[in-house]
C-alpha positions as MATLAB code, in Angstrom:
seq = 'XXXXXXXXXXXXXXXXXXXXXXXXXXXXXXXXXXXXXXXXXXXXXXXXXXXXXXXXXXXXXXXXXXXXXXXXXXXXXXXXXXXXXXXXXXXXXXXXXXXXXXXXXXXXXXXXXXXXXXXXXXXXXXXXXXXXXXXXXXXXXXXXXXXXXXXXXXXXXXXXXXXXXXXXXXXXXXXXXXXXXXXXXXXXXXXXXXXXXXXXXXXXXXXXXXXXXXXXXXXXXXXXXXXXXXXXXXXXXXXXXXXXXXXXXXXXXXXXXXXXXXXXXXXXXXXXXXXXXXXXXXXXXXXXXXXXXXXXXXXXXXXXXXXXXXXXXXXXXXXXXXXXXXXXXXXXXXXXXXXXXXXXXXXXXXXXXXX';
ca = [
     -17.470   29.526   18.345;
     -14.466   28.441   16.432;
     -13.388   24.439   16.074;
     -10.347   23.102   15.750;
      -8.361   21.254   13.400;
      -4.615   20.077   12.285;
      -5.429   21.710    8.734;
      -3.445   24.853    7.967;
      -4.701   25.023    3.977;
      -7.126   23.480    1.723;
      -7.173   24.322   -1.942;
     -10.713   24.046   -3.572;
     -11.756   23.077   -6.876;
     -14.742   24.547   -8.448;
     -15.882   25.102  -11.897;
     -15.099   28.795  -13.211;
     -18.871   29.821  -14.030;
     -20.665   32.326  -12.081;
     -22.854   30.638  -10.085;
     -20.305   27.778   -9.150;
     -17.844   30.229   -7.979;
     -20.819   31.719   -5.608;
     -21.678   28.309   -4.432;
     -17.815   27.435   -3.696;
     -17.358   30.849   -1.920;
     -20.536   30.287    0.186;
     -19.231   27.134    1.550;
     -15.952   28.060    2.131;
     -17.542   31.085    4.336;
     -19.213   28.484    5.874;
     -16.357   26.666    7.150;
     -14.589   30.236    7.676;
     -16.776   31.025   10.450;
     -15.910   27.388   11.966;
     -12.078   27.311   11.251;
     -11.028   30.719   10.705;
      -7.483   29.613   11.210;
      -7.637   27.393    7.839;
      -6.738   29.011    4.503;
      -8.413   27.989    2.031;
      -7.178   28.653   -1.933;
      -9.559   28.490   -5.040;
      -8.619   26.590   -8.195;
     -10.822   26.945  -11.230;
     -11.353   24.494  -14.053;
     -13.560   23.819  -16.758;
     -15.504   20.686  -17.511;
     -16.460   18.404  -20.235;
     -19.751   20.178  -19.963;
     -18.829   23.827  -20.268;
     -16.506   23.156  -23.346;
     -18.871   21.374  -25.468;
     -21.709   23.980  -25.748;
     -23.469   23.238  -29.005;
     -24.971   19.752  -28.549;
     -27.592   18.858  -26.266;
     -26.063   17.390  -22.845;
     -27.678   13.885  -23.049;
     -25.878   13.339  -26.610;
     -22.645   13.891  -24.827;
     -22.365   10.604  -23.804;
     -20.825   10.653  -20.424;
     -22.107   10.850  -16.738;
     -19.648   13.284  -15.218;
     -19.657   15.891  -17.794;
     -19.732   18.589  -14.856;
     -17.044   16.417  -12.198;
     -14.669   14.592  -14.285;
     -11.661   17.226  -14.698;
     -12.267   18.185  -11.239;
     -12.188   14.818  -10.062;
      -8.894   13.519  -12.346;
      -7.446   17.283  -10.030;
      -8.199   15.725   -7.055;
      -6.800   12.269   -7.644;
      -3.661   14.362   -8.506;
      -3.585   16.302   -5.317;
      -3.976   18.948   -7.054;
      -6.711   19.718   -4.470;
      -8.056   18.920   -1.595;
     -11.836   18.820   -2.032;
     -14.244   19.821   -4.544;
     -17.844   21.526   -4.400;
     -20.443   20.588   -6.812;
     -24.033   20.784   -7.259;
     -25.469   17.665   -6.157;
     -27.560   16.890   -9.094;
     -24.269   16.798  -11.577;
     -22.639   14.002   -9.084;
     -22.985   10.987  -10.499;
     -24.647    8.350   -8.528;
     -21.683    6.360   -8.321;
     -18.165    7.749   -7.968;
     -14.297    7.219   -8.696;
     -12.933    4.399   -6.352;
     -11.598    6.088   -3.367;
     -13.634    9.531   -3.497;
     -16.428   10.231   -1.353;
     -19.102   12.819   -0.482;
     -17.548   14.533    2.593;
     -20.500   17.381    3.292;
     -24.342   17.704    1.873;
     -25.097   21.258    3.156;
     -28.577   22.197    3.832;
     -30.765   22.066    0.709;
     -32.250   25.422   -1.179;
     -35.586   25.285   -2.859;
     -35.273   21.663   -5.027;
     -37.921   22.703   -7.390;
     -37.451   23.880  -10.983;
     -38.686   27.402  -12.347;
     -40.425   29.448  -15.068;
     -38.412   31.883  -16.622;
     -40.770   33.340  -19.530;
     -39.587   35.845  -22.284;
     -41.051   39.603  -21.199;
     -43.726   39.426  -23.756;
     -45.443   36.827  -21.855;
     -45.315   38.451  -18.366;
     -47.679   37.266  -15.752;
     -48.344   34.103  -17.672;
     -47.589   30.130  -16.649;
     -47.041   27.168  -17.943;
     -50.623   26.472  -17.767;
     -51.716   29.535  -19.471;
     -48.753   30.151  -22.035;
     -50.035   29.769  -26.015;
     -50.528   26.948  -28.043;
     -47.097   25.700  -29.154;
     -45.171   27.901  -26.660;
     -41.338   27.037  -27.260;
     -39.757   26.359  -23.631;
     -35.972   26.052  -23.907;
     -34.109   23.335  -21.437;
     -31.072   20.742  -22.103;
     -32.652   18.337  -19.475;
     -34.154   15.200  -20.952;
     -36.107   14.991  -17.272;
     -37.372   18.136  -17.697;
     -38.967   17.254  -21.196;
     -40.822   14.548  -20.495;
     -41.878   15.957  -17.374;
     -43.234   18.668  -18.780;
     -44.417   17.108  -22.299;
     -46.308   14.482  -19.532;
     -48.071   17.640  -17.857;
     -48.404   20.481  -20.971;
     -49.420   18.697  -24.329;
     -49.593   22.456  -25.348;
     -45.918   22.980  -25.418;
     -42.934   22.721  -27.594;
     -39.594   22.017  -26.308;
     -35.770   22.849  -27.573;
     -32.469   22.358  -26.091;
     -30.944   24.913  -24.368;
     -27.466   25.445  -23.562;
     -24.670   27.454  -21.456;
     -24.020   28.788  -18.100;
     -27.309   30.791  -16.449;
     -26.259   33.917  -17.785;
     -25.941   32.655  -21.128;
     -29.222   30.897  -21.505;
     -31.081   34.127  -19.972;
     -29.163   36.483  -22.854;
     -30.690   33.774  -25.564;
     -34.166   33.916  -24.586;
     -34.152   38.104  -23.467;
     -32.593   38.810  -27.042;
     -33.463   36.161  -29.498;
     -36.609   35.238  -30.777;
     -36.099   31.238  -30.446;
     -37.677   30.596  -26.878;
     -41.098   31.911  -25.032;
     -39.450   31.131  -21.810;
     -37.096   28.468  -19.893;
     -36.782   25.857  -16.904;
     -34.109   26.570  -14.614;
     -33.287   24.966  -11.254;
     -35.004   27.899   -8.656;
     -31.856   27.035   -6.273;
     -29.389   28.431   -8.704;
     -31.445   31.634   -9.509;
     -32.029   32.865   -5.912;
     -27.985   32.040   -5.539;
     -27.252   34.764   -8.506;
     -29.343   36.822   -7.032;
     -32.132   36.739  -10.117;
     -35.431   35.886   -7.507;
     -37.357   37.991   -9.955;
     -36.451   36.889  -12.882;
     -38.880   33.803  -11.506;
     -41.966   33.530  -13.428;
     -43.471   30.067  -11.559;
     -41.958   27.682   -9.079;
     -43.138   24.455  -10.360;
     -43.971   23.251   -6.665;
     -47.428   21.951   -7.564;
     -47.442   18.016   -6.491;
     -47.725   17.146  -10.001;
     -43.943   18.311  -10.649;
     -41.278   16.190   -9.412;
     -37.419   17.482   -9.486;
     -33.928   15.953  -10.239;
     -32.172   13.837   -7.278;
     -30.404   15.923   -5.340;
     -31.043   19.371   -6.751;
     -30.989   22.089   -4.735;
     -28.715   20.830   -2.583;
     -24.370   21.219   -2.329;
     -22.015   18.710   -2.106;
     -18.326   18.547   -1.256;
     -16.217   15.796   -3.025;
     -13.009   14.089   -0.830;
     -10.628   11.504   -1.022;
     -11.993    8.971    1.533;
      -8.389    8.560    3.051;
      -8.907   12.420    4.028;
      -9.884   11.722    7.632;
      -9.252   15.367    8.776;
     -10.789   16.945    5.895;
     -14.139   14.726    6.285;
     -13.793   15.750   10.147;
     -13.790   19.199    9.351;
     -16.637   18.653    6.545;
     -18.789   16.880    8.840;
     -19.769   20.282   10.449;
     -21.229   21.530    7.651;
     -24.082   18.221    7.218;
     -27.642   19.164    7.084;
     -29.470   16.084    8.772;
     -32.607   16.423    6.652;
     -31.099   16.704    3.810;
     -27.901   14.518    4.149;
     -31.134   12.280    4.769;
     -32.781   12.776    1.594;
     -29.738   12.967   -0.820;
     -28.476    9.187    0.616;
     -32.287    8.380   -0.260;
     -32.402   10.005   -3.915;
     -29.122    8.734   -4.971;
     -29.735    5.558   -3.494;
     -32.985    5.747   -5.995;
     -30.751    6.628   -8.941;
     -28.468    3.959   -8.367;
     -30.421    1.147   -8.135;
     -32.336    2.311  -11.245;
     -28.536    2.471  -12.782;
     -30.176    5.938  -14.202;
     -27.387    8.278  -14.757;
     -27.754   11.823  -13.882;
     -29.443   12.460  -17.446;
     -31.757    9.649  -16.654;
     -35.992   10.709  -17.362;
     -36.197   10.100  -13.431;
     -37.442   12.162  -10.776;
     -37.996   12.607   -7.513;
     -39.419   14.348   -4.500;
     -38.370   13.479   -0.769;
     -39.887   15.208    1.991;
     -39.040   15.035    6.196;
     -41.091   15.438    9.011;
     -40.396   14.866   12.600;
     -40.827   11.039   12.516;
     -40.467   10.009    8.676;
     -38.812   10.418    5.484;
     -40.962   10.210    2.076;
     -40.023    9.873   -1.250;
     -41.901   10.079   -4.673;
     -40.031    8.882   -7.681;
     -41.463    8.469  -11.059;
     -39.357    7.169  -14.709;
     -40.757    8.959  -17.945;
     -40.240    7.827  -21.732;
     -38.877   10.710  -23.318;
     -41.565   12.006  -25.428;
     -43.840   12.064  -21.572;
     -46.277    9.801  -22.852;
     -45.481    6.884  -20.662;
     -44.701    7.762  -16.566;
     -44.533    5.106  -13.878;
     -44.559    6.500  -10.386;
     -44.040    4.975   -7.108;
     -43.786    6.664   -3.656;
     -43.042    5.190    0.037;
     -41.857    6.454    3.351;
     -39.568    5.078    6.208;
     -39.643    6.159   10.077;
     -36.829    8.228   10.967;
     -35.094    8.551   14.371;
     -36.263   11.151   16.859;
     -32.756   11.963   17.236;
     -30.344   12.296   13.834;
     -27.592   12.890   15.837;
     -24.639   10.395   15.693;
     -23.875    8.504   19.017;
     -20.341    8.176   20.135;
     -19.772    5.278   18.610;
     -21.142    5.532   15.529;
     -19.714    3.940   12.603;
     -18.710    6.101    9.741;
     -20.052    4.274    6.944;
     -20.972    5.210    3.507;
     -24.040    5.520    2.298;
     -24.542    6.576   -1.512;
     -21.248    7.536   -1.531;
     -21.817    9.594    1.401;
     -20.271    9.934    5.108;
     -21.513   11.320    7.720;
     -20.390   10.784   11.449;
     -22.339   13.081   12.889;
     -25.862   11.676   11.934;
     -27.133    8.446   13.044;
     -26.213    5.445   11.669;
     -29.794    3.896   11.778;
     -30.877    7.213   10.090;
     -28.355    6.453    7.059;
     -29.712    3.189    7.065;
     -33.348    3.681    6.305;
     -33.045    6.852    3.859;
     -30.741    4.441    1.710;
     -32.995    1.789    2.239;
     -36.391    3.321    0.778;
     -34.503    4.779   -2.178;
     -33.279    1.419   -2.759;
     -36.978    0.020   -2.142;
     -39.029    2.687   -4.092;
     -36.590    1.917   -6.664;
     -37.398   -1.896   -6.637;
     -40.746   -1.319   -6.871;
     -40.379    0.598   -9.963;
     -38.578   -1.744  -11.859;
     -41.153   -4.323  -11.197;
     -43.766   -1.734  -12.524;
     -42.015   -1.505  -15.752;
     -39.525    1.317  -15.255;
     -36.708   -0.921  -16.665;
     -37.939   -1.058  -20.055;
     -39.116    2.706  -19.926;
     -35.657    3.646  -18.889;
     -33.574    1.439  -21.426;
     -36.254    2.626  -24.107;
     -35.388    6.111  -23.424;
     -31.332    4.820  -23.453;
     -31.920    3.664  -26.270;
     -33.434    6.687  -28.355;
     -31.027    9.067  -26.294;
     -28.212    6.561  -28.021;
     -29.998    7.092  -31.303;
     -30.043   10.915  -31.174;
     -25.841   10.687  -30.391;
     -25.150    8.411  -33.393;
     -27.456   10.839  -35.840;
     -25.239   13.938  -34.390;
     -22.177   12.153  -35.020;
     -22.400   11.206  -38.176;
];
């Protein structure tokens, strides 16, 4: 059944890779099938992060490596909103933009892709010294925490890129790639092992889609409000909240796993050192309304940079409240000094590129 709304056309900013045109088209179908009276125009862009290709993504230097351009386009009015991947949104935004939609999360988990020569093999049972390629300091010390065995080496380009470096050079045994953005391309099989096991955590937010607004948009963020996912509009507030409070960036060694059943939400969060050796890990859980549904009058407050009318209030509340508290507890444990370590030698690795 259609909706309705004063909006005649909305121009969209996406990135111009692959897999973030498919994302941007699949929400725009979304909202299609709601307001199929609304035009809706594409504009492409490239990022910080697609120019600068031969350096690993944590020696950049910057937060929004993925949003900036997109976001300087929509202070401009250049467009009207933007889609991103969740993960690549920093935790905290440009004054007077806001998260307008969080649609409903894919699988958060990251994946095995392994060169051919190693088919039927995992993590667990690759070789001695095994090179895995990534660009995701997380990643690393996840995996250097779990697989001694291993060797990692940075990694980057768009999906299709990385996969044509490890299927025709002789550099990697395999690589970690977000299992959300290989089912959207289509490459299920490609998947070697979805590291779901309880001992792997993921990135805040991933999996999930985001759409970026001016806050003053009130008919836009209307019209976006139909496309929140309660459960995990619930969970992103609670991850982000996480990552700010932790004042880890989106390269941060943090991760996370959030998970929500009828009557709570719970999150797992752990910070790393780098090199894996050192992982403090905290995890909590907050009761959750029966109902997520917004009342009449509920306010539309922001909560990690996100609104969303059309969930409770009380609901907001408590997912940004145990990211906020998880994160606490960490810090007391010791994750500030494991985090600013890892700042630190991240720091270190950008001045020795520099030079």
């Amino acid at each position: 059944m259609a909706e309705s709304t004063n909006l005649q056309e909305v121009r969209v900013g996406s990135r111009k890779s692959e897999l973030a045109m498919i994302q941007t088209n699949g929400v725009i179908e979304k909202l299609k099938q709601k307001f199929p009276d609304v035009t809706f125009e594409v504009v492409t862009m490239e990022t910080i992060g697609d120019f600068v290709q031969e350096i690993p993504l944590s020696s950049i230097g910057q937060s929004n490596l993925f949003t900036k351009e997109l976001e300087k386009a929509l202070a401009a009015g250049q467009v009207d909103m933007l889609v991103h991947s969740m993960k690549d949104l920093p935790s905290k935004l440009p004054e007077g933009m806001i998260i307008g939609a969080v649609c409903e999360r894919d699988d958060p988990f990251d994946a095995l892709v392994l060169h051919s020569k190693h088919r039927g093999r995992t993590l667990e049972t690759l070789p001695e010294g095994s090179v895995i390629g990534t660009s995701s300091v997380r990643r690393i010390a996840l995996l250097k925490h779990a697989h001694k065995h291993l060797k990692f080496k940075d990694v980057r380009g768009n999906v299709n890129t990385r996969l044509r470096k490890l299927d025709e050079g002789k550099d990697y045994d395999g690589l970690i790639l977000a299992t959300a953005g290989m089912q959207r391309m289509g490459w299920d099989h490609r998947i070697s092992q979805v590291l779901n096991d309880p001992k792997y955590l993921y990135a805040a937010s991933q999996g999930a889609l985001g759409v970026e607004v001016l806050e003053q948009n009130s008919s836009l963020i209307k019209m976006l409000s139909t496309l929140n996912h309660p459960e995990t509009v619930l969970q992103c507030v609670c991850e982000r909240a996480l990552l700010r409070t932790l004042q880890g960036g989106c390269s941060a060694p943090v991760a996370v796993r959030t998970e929500v059943t009828k009557e709570q939400l719970h999150l797992t969060a752990a910070s790393l050192s780098l090199d894996g050796t050192e992982m403090i890990s905290k995890e909590n859980q907050s009761r959750i309304p029966d109902d997520l549904r917004a009342s009449a009058e509920n306010e539309e407050s922001l909560f990690s940079n996100v609104v969303a009318p059309n969930i409770s209030h009380s609901a907001m509340m408590a997912a940004e409240q145990l990211g906020v508290s998880v994160a606490e507890e960490l810090l007391k444990m010791g994750a500030d000094k494991v985090l600013k370590n890892a700042k630190e030698e991240i720091e270190k690795r950008r001045a020795d590129i520099s030079k």
